[in-house]
Amino acid sequence: MPDANANIRIAPSLLAADFARLGDAIAAVEQAGADQLHLDIMDGHFVPNLSIGVPVVESVSRCTDLFLDTHLMIEEPVRYAPAFASAGSDLITFHIEVVDHPRDAVKAIRDLGVKVGVALNPGTPAESIFGVEELVDLVLVMTVWPGFGGQSFIADTCPKIELIAPRLAPHQWLEVDGGITPKTVGRAVEAGANTLVAGSSVFGGDPQEGIAQLRDAAIAARRERH
Ligand code: DX5
Ligand code: ZN
């Protein structure tokens, strides 16, 4: 049986950090044992909000060796992916809702030399990624409607996680994003998630404590599941 702890990954989302002190926020989660950094890119079209863009990713990349997990909540992800790859993103996730030819999108992003993820909104069925899931490194099931941090976990997304989990190989990450706290993380992990994005529950208090509590709750749920 694989080590139940080994494949839990905690991905703090910088969206909830103090943007005037990003360097400190990154150092704090690095020290606290974060597995990767989650960067939320919003365009004001696909989601009703704006966030950071390429120059911030570039600066973040210069100040950390953490793996940069870049979540593009934008239209035309293939058009902008090269700029994010050059800026230092290690993985680029696009939303299935905005591409007509997802397999081509995966190939175009992979050809940039980065890992590739595909994301689904809460209202998008699991079937929408069938045939694509085998090509990607990560599937991101949104557990809130994207656009804003600090929302409540939508438990109705768990059956979708359960449908997707058995279709993925052990090296592929099944990520959840939105409303992940020590209270909700267990449900996502029991459903099959192994990569846990957390903004408010990491940067809303002491990041060290926040990450430790998330990891403990996730590992406990993982043991239940095995
Ligand atoms: C929401 C973003 C999330 C967000 C999560 O659109 O994709 O990554 O930062 O924030 P919390 O953990 O506060 O729900
Ligand atoms: Zn995100």
PDB file of C-alpha atoms in Angstrom, residues 8-19 22 24-41 52 60 64 66-71 149 173 175-178 180-181 185 194-215:
ATOM      1  CA  ILE A   8      -0.887  14.901  -0.193  1.00  0.00           C
ATOM      2  CA  ARG A   9       0.249  18.259  -1.565  1.00  0.00           C
ATOM      3  CA  ILE A  10      -0.577  21.626   0.006  1.00  0.00           C
ATOM      4  CA  ALA A  11      -0.707  24.553  -2.425  1.00  0.00           C
ATOM      5  CA  PRO A  12      -1.100  27.939  -0.709  1.00  0.00           C
ATOM      6  CA  SER A  13      -2.880  30.467  -2.928  1.00  0.00           C
ATOM      7  CA  LEU A  14      -1.125  33.833  -2.932  1.00  0.00           C
ATOM      8  CA  LEU A  15      -4.446  35.539  -3.688  1.00  0.00           C
ATOM      9  CA  ALA A  16      -5.079  35.739   0.058  1.00  0.00           C
ATOM     10  CA  ALA A  17      -1.586  37.091   0.861  1.00  0.00           C
ATOM     11  CA  ASP A  18      -0.621  40.734   1.413  1.00  0.00           C
ATOM     12  CA  PHE A  19       0.489  41.807  -2.073  1.00  0.00           C
ATOM     13  CA  LEU A  22       4.636  38.837  -1.221  1.00  0.00           C
ATOM     14  CA  ASP A  24       7.514  37.486   3.198  1.00  0.00           C
ATOM     15  CA  ALA A  25       4.376  35.462   2.438  1.00  0.00           C
ATOM     16  CA  ILE A  26       6.326  33.138   0.147  1.00  0.00           C
ATOM     17  CA  ALA A  27       9.157  32.699   2.659  1.00  0.00           C
ATOM     18  CA  ALA A  28       6.596  31.849   5.353  1.00  0.00           C
ATOM     19  CA  VAL A  29       4.890  29.095   3.369  1.00  0.00           C
ATOM     20  CA  GLU A  30       8.219  27.766   2.128  1.00  0.00           C
ATOM     21  CA  GLN A  31       9.336  27.383   5.746  1.00  0.00           C
ATOM     22  CA  ALA A  32       6.021  25.834   6.663  1.00  0.00           C
ATOM     23  CA  GLY A  33       6.570  23.066   4.108  1.00  0.00           C
ATOM     24  CA  ALA A  34       4.235  24.094   1.276  1.00  0.00           C
ATOM     25  CA  ASP A  35       4.544  21.713  -1.673  1.00  0.00           C
ATOM     26  CA  GLN A  36       3.783  24.251  -4.375  1.00  0.00           C
ATOM     27  CA  LEU A  37       2.530  27.822  -4.798  1.00  0.00           C
ATOM     28  CA  HIS A  38      -0.825  28.435  -6.421  1.00  0.00           C
ATOM     29  CA  LEU A  39      -1.053  31.603  -8.544  1.00  0.00           C
ATOM     30  CA  ASP A  40      -4.512  32.845  -9.540  1.00  0.00           C
ATOM     31  CA  ILE A  41      -4.685  34.730 -12.838  1.00  0.00           C
ATOM     32  CA  ILE A  52      -2.231  39.368 -11.003  1.00  0.00           C
ATOM     33  CA  VAL A  60       7.577  35.436  -7.594  1.00  0.00           C
ATOM     34  CA  THR A  64      11.439  31.118  -4.706  1.00  0.00           C
ATOM     35  CA  LEU A  66       8.790  26.410  -5.035  1.00  0.00           C
ATOM     36  CA  PHE A  67       6.899  24.788  -7.900  1.00  0.00           C
ATOM     37  CA  LEU A  68       4.641  27.435  -9.481  1.00  0.00           C
ATOM     38  CA  ASP A  69       1.132  26.115 -10.127  1.00  0.00           C
ATOM     39  CA  THR A  70      -0.535  28.744 -12.317  1.00  0.00           C
ATOM     40  CA  HIS A  71      -4.335  28.744 -12.525  1.00  0.00           C
ATOM     41  CA  GLY A 149     -11.064  33.976  -2.343  1.00  0.00           C
ATOM     42  CA  TRP A 173      -2.641  15.301  -9.275  1.00  0.00           C
ATOM     43  CA  GLU A 175      -6.515  19.330  -7.116  1.00  0.00           C
ATOM     44  CA  VAL A 176      -9.350  21.105  -5.302  1.00  0.00           C
ATOM     45  CA  ASP A 177      -9.589  24.871  -4.994  1.00  0.00           C
ATOM     46  CA  GLY A 178     -11.947  27.043  -2.993  1.00  0.00           C
ATOM     47  CA  ILE A 180     -10.536  24.429   1.655  1.00  0.00           C
ATOM     48  CA  THR A 181     -10.127  24.603   5.447  1.00  0.00           C
ATOM     49  CA  VAL A 185     -10.470  19.311   3.483  1.00  0.00           C
ATOM     50  CA  ASN A 194      -4.634  14.876  -3.226  1.00  0.00           C
ATOM     51  CA  THR A 195      -3.570  18.454  -4.058  1.00  0.00           C
ATOM     52  CA  LEU A 196      -5.160  21.083  -1.877  1.00  0.00           C
ATOM     53  CA  VAL A 197      -5.250  24.780  -2.703  1.00  0.00           C
ATOM     54  CA  ALA A 198      -5.806  27.039   0.279  1.00  0.00           C
ATOM     55  CA  GLY A 199      -5.811  30.826   0.411  1.00  0.00           C
ATOM     56  CA  SER A 200      -7.718  32.182   3.409  1.00  0.00           C
ATOM     57  CA  SER A 201      -7.003  29.211   5.644  1.00  0.00           C
ATOM     58  CA  VAL A 202      -3.237  29.711   5.142  1.00  0.00           C
ATOM     59  CA  PHE A 203      -2.835  33.495   4.930  1.00  0.00           C
ATOM     60  CA  GLY A 204      -5.810  34.449   7.120  1.00  0.00           C
ATOM     61  CA  GLY A 205      -3.781  33.502  10.194  1.00  0.00           C
ATOM     62  CA  ASP A 206      -0.366  32.012  10.932  1.00  0.00           C
ATOM     63  CA  PRO A 207       0.682  30.205   7.708  1.00  0.00           C
ATOM     64  CA  GLN A 208       2.723  27.618   9.621  1.00  0.00           C
ATOM     65  CA  GLU A 209      -0.251  26.661  11.758  1.00  0.00           C
ATOM     66  CA  GLY A 210      -2.679  26.815   8.827  1.00  0.00           C
ATOM     67  CA  ILE A 211      -0.602  24.461   6.693  1.00  0.00           C
ATOM     68  CA  ALA A 212       0.011  22.045   9.582  1.00  0.00           C
ATOM     69  CA  GLN A 213      -3.713  21.851  10.382  1.00  0.00           C
ATOM     70  CA  LEU A 214      -4.652  21.289   6.751  1.00  0.00           C
ATOM     71  CA  ARG A 215      -2.031  18.591   6.336  1.00  0.00           C
TER      72      ARG A 215
END
